């Protein structure tokens, strides 16, 4: 049927492989995934040491960046546009007042 789909990726540990597996499962079942949305959890920013080490090695620290890199170098749909990976900041739960 080639139905369009939006896949919500997992930002946690192991989320890169889980998101890629979900993407491939959707393709095999007849869906065209146009967008992968990764909701980053609200958390403390990386330490200065982590940021410096990542910058020196030319790597990023987020799952969305790793997924962007993966999908930009792979041919996943013949004749189709590349998959877009969007990262949005997650929301904290509402405070109990």
mmCIF file with all atom_site columns, C-alpha atoms in Angstrom:
data_model
loop_
_atom_site.group_PDB
_atom_site.id
_atom_site.type_symbol
_atom_site.label_atom_id
_atom_site.label_alt_id
_atom_site.label_comp_id
_atom_site.label_asym_id
_atom_site.label_entity_id
_atom_site.label_seq_id
_atom_site.pdbx_PDB_ins_code
_atom_site.Cartn_x
_atom_site.Cartn_y
_atom_site.Cartn_z
_atom_site.occupancy
_atom_site.B_iso_or_equiv
_atom_site.pdbx_formal_charge
_atom_site.auth_seq_id
_atom_site.auth_comp_id
_atom_site.auth_asym_id
_atom_site.auth_atom_id
_atom_site.pdbx_PDB_model_num
ATOM 1  C CA . UNK A 1 1  ? 0.000  0.000  0.000  1.00 0.00 ? 1  UNK A CA 1
ATOM 2  C CA . UNK A 1 2  ? 2.967  2.362  0.598  1.00 0.00 ? 2  UNK A CA 1
ATOM 3  C CA . UNK A 1 3  ? 1.259  4.313  3.361  1.00 0.00 ? 3  UNK A CA 1
ATOM 4  C CA . UNK A 1 4  ? 3.077  7.382  4.762  1.00 0.00 ? 4  UNK A CA 1
ATOM 5  C CA . UNK A 1 5  ? 4.279  7.210  8.364  1.00 0.00 ? 5  UNK A CA 1
ATOM 6  C CA . UNK A 1 6  ? 6.036  9.219  11.055 1.00 0.00 ? 6  UNK A CA 1
ATOM 7  C CA . UNK A 1 7  ? 8.276  7.154  13.334 1.00 0.00 ? 7  UNK A CA 1
ATOM 8  C CA . UNK A 1 8  ? 8.961  8.337  16.885 1.00 0.00 ? 8  UNK A CA 1
ATOM 9  C CA . UNK A 1 9  ? 12.542 7.346  17.718 1.00 0.00 ? 9  UNK A CA 1
ATOM 10 C CA . UNK A 1 10 ? 13.849 6.323  21.107 1.00 0.00 ? 10 UNK A CA 1
ATOM 11 C CA . UNK A 1 11 ? 16.303 8.805  22.671 1.00 0.00 ? 11 UNK A CA 1
ATOM 12 C CA . UNK A 1 12 ? 17.482 6.420  25.413 1.00 0.00 ? 12 UNK A CA 1
ATOM 13 C CA . UNK A 1 13 ? 20.385 4.003  25.542 1.00 0.00 ? 13 UNK A CA 1
ATOM 14 C CA . UNK A 1 14 ? 19.897 1.403  22.803 1.00 0.00 ? 14 UNK A CA 1
ATOM 15 C CA . UNK A 1 15 ? 17.492 3.707  21.003 1.00 0.00 ? 15 UNK A CA 1
ATOM 16 C CA . UNK A 1 16 ? 19.512 3.983  17.819 1.00 0.00 ? 16 UNK A CA 1
ATOM 17 C CA . UNK A 1 17 ? 19.286 0.276  17.007 1.00 0.00 ? 17 UNK A CA 1
ATOM 18 C CA . UNK A 1 18 ? 15.651 0.089  18.176 1.00 0.00 ? 18 UNK A CA 1
ATOM 19 C CA . UNK A 1 19 ? 14.705 3.002  15.911 1.00 0.00 ? 19 UNK A CA 1
ATOM 20 C CA . UNK A 1 20 ? 16.518 1.555  12.894 1.00 0.00 ? 20 UNK A CA 1
ATOM 21 C CA . UNK A 1 21 ? 14.845 -1.837 13.488 1.00 0.00 ? 21 UNK A CA 1
ATOM 22 C CA . UNK A 1 22 ? 11.418 -0.199 13.764 1.00 0.00 ? 22 UNK A CA 1
ATOM 23 C CA . UNK A 1 23 ? 12.086 1.725  10.550 1.00 0.00 ? 23 UNK A CA 1
ATOM 24 C CA . UNK A 1 24 ? 13.029 -1.433 8.658  1.00 0.00 ? 24 UNK A CA 1
ATOM 25 C CA . UNK A 1 25 ? 9.975  -3.275 10.037 1.00 0.00 ? 25 UNK A CA 1
ATOM 26 C CA . UNK A 1 26 ? 7.681  -0.500 8.841  1.00 0.00 ? 26 UNK A CA 1
ATOM 27 C CA . UNK A 1 27 ? 9.238  -0.589 5.367  1.00 0.00 ? 27 UNK A CA 1
ATOM 28 C CA . UNK A 1 28 ? 8.760  -4.355 5.141  1.00 0.00 ? 28 UNK A CA 1
ATOM 29 C CA . UNK A 1 29 ? 5.090  -3.928 6.071  1.00 0.00 ? 29 UNK A CA 1
ATOM 30 C CA . UNK A 1 30 ? 4.419  -1.414 3.309  1.00 0.00 ? 30 UNK A CA 1
ATOM 31 C CA . UNK A 1 31 ? 4.893  1.958  5.000  1.00 0.00 ? 31 UNK A CA 1
ATOM 32 C CA . UNK A 1 32 ? 6.980  4.869  3.702  1.00 0.00 ? 32 UNK A CA 1
ATOM 33 C CA . UNK A 1 33 ? 8.626  6.567  6.674  1.00 0.00 ? 33 UNK A CA 1
ATOM 34 C CA . UNK A 1 34 ? 9.097  10.221 5.760  1.00 0.00 ? 34 UNK A CA 1
ATOM 35 C CA . UNK A 1 35 ? 10.104 11.583 9.171  1.00 0.00 ? 35 UNK A CA 1
ATOM 36 C CA . UNK A 1 36 ? 11.732 10.184 12.295 1.00 0.00 ? 36 UNK A CA 1
ATOM 37 C CA . UNK A 1 37 ? 10.949 12.315 15.337 1.00 0.00 ? 37 UNK A CA 1
ATOM 38 C CA . UNK A 1 38 ? 13.239 12.002 18.365 1.00 0.00 ? 38 UNK A CA 1
ATOM 39 C CA . UNK A 1 39 ? 12.003 13.629 21.581 1.00 0.00 ? 39 UNK A CA 1
ATOM 40 C CA . UNK A 1 40 ? 15.106 14.237 23.645 1.00 0.00 ? 40 UNK A CA 1
ATOM 41 C CA . UNK A 1 41 ? 14.523 13.839 27.381 1.00 0.00 ? 41 UNK A CA 1
ATOM 42 C CA . UNK A 1 42 ? 14.961 16.919 29.552 1.00 0.00 ? 42 UNK A CA 1
ATOM 43 C CA . UNK A 1 43 ? 18.306 16.380 31.222 1.00 0.00 ? 43 UNK A CA 1
ATOM 44 C CA . UNK A 1 44 ? 21.446 18.126 32.320 1.00 0.00 ? 44 UNK A CA 1
ATOM 45 C CA . UNK A 1 45 ? 23.727 19.210 29.486 1.00 0.00 ? 45 UNK A CA 1
ATOM 46 C CA . UNK A 1 46 ? 26.916 17.174 28.988 1.00 0.00 ? 46 UNK A CA 1
ATOM 47 C CA . UNK A 1 47 ? 29.888 18.148 31.095 1.00 0.00 ? 47 UNK A CA 1
ATOM 48 C CA . UNK A 1 48 ? 32.616 20.360 29.683 1.00 0.00 ? 48 UNK A CA 1
ATOM 49 C CA . UNK A 1 49 ? 34.950 17.365 29.460 1.00 0.00 ? 49 UNK A CA 1
ATOM 50 C CA . UNK A 1 50 ? 32.386 15.290 27.520 1.00 0.00 ? 50 UNK A CA 1
ATOM 51 C CA . UNK A 1 51 ? 31.655 18.195 25.162 1.00 0.00 ? 51 UNK A CA 1
ATOM 52 C CA . UNK A 1 52 ? 35.340 18.889 24.546 1.00 0.00 ? 52 UNK A CA 1
ATOM 53 C CA . UNK A 1 53 ? 36.137 15.216 23.895 1.00 0.00 ? 53 UNK A CA 1
ATOM 54 C CA . UNK A 1 54 ? 33.191 14.857 21.511 1.00 0.00 ? 54 UNK A CA 1
ATOM 55 C CA . UNK A 1 55 ? 34.124 18.045 19.635 1.00 0.00 ? 55 UNK A CA 1
ATOM 56 C CA . UNK A 1 56 ? 37.783 16.983 19.352 1.00 0.00 ? 56 UNK A CA 1
ATOM 57 C CA . UNK A 1 57 ? 36.757 13.627 17.874 1.00 0.00 ? 57 UNK A CA 1
ATOM 58 C CA . UNK A 1 58 ? 34.147 15.221 15.592 1.00 0.00 ? 58 UNK A CA 1
ATOM 59 C CA . UNK A 1 59 ? 31.266 13.297 17.124 1.00 0.00 ? 59 UNK A CA 1
ATOM 60 C CA . UNK A 1 60 ? 27.983 14.342 18.664 1.00 0.00 ? 60 UNK A CA 1
ATOM 61 C CA . UNK A 1 61 ? 26.344 13.038 21.793 1.00 0.00 ? 61 UNK A CA 1
ATOM 62 C CA . UNK A 1 62 ? 22.709 12.584 20.744 1.00 0.00 ? 62 UNK A CA 1
ATOM 63 C CA . UNK A 1 63 ? 20.735 9.737  19.196 1.00 0.00 ? 63 UNK A CA 1
ATOM 64 C CA . UNK A 1 64 ? 19.149 12.105 16.673 1.00 0.00 ? 64 UNK A CA 1
ATOM 65 C CA . UNK A 1 65 ? 22.581 13.034 15.295 1.00 0.00 ? 65 UNK A CA 1
ATOM 66 C CA . UNK A 1 66 ? 23.574 9.377  15.000 1.00 0.00 ? 66 UNK A CA 1
ATOM 67 C CA . UNK A 1 67 ? 20.313 8.567  13.215 1.00 0.00 ? 67 UNK A CA 1
ATOM 68 C CA . UNK A 1 68 ? 20.779 11.543 10.875 1.00 0.00 ? 68 UNK A CA 1
ATOM 69 C CA . UNK A 1 69 ? 24.232 10.264 10.006 1.00 0.00 ? 69 UNK A CA 1
ATOM 70 C CA . UNK A 1 70 ? 22.955 6.722  9.419  1.00 0.00 ? 70 UNK A CA 1
ATOM 71 C CA . UNK A 1 71 ? 20.054 7.709  7.190  1.00 0.00 ? 71 UNK A CA 1
ATOM 72 C CA . UNK A 1 72 ? 22.114 10.209 5.182  1.00 0.00 ? 72 UNK A CA 1
ATOM 73 C CA . UNK A 1 73 ? 24.570 7.489  4.123  1.00 0.00 ? 73 UNK A CA 1
ATOM 74 C CA . UNK A 1 74 ? 22.095 4.671  3.424  1.00 0.00 ? 74 UNK A CA 1
ATOM 75 C CA . UNK A 1 75 ? 19.752 4.135  0.492  1.00 0.00 ? 75 UNK A CA 1
ATOM 76 C CA . UNK A 1 76 ? 16.506 3.146  2.139  1.00 0.00 ? 76 UNK A CA 1
ATOM 77 C CA . UNK A 1 77 ? 13.909 3.911  -0.500 1.00 0.00 ? 77 UNK A CA 1
ATOM 78 C CA . UNK A 1 78 ? 14.568 3.582  -4.174 1.00 0.00 ? 78 UNK A CA 1
ATOM 79 C CA . UNK A 1 79 ? 13.610 6.775  -5.936 1.00 0.00 ? 79 UNK A CA 1
ATOM 80 C CA . UNK A 1 80 ? 12.273 8.399  -2.772 1.00 0.00 ? 80 UNK A CA 1
ATOM 81 C CA . UNK A 1 81 ? 13.490 11.416 -0.858 1.00 0.00 ? 81 UNK A CA 1
ATOM 82 C CA . UNK A 1 82 ? 15.817 10.828 2.097  1.00 0.00 ? 82 UNK A CA 1
ATOM 83 C CA . UNK A 1 83 ? 14.372 10.295 5.549  1.00 0.00 ? 83 UNK A CA 1
ATOM 84 C CA . UNK A 1 84 ? 14.306 13.452 7.669  1.00 0.00 ? 84 UNK A CA 1
ATOM 85 C CA . UNK A 1 85 ? 15.335 13.101 11.339 1.00 0.00 ? 85 UNK A CA 1
ATOM 86 C CA . UNK A 1 86 ? 13.977 15.828 13.621 1.00 0.00 ? 86 UNK A CA 1
ATOM 87 C CA . UNK A 1 87 ? 15.011 16.293 17.233 1.00 0.00 ? 87 UNK A CA 1
ATOM 88 C CA . UNK A 1 88 ? 12.730 18.124 19.639 1.00 0.00 ? 88 UNK A CA 1
ATOM 89 C CA . UNK A 1 89 ? 13.354 18.860 23.306 1.00 0.00 ? 89 UNK A CA 1
ATOM 90 C CA . UNK A 1 90 ? 11.192 16.790 25.608 1.00 0.00 ? 90 UNK A CA 1
ATOM 91 C CA . UNK A 1 91 ? 8.895  18.390 28.124 1.00 0.00 ? 91 UNK A CA 1
ATOM 92 C CA . UNK A 1 92 ? 9.137  17.946 31.859 1.00 0.00 ? 92 UNK A CA 1
ATOM 93 C CA . UNK A 1 93 ? 6.033  16.556 33.507 1.00 0.00 ? 93 UNK A CA 1
ATOM 94 C CA . UNK A 1 94 ? 3.759  19.198 35.010 1.00 0.00 ? 94 UNK A CA 1
ATOM 95 C CA . UNK A 1 95 ? 4.524  20.113 38.584 1.00 0.00 ? 95 UNK A CA 1
ATOM 96 C CA . UNK A 1 96 ? 2.032  19.136 41.247 1.00 0.00 ? 96 UNK A CA 1
ATOM 97 C CA . UNK A 1 97 ? 0.725  22.334 42.792 1.00 0.00 ? 97 UNK A CA 1
#
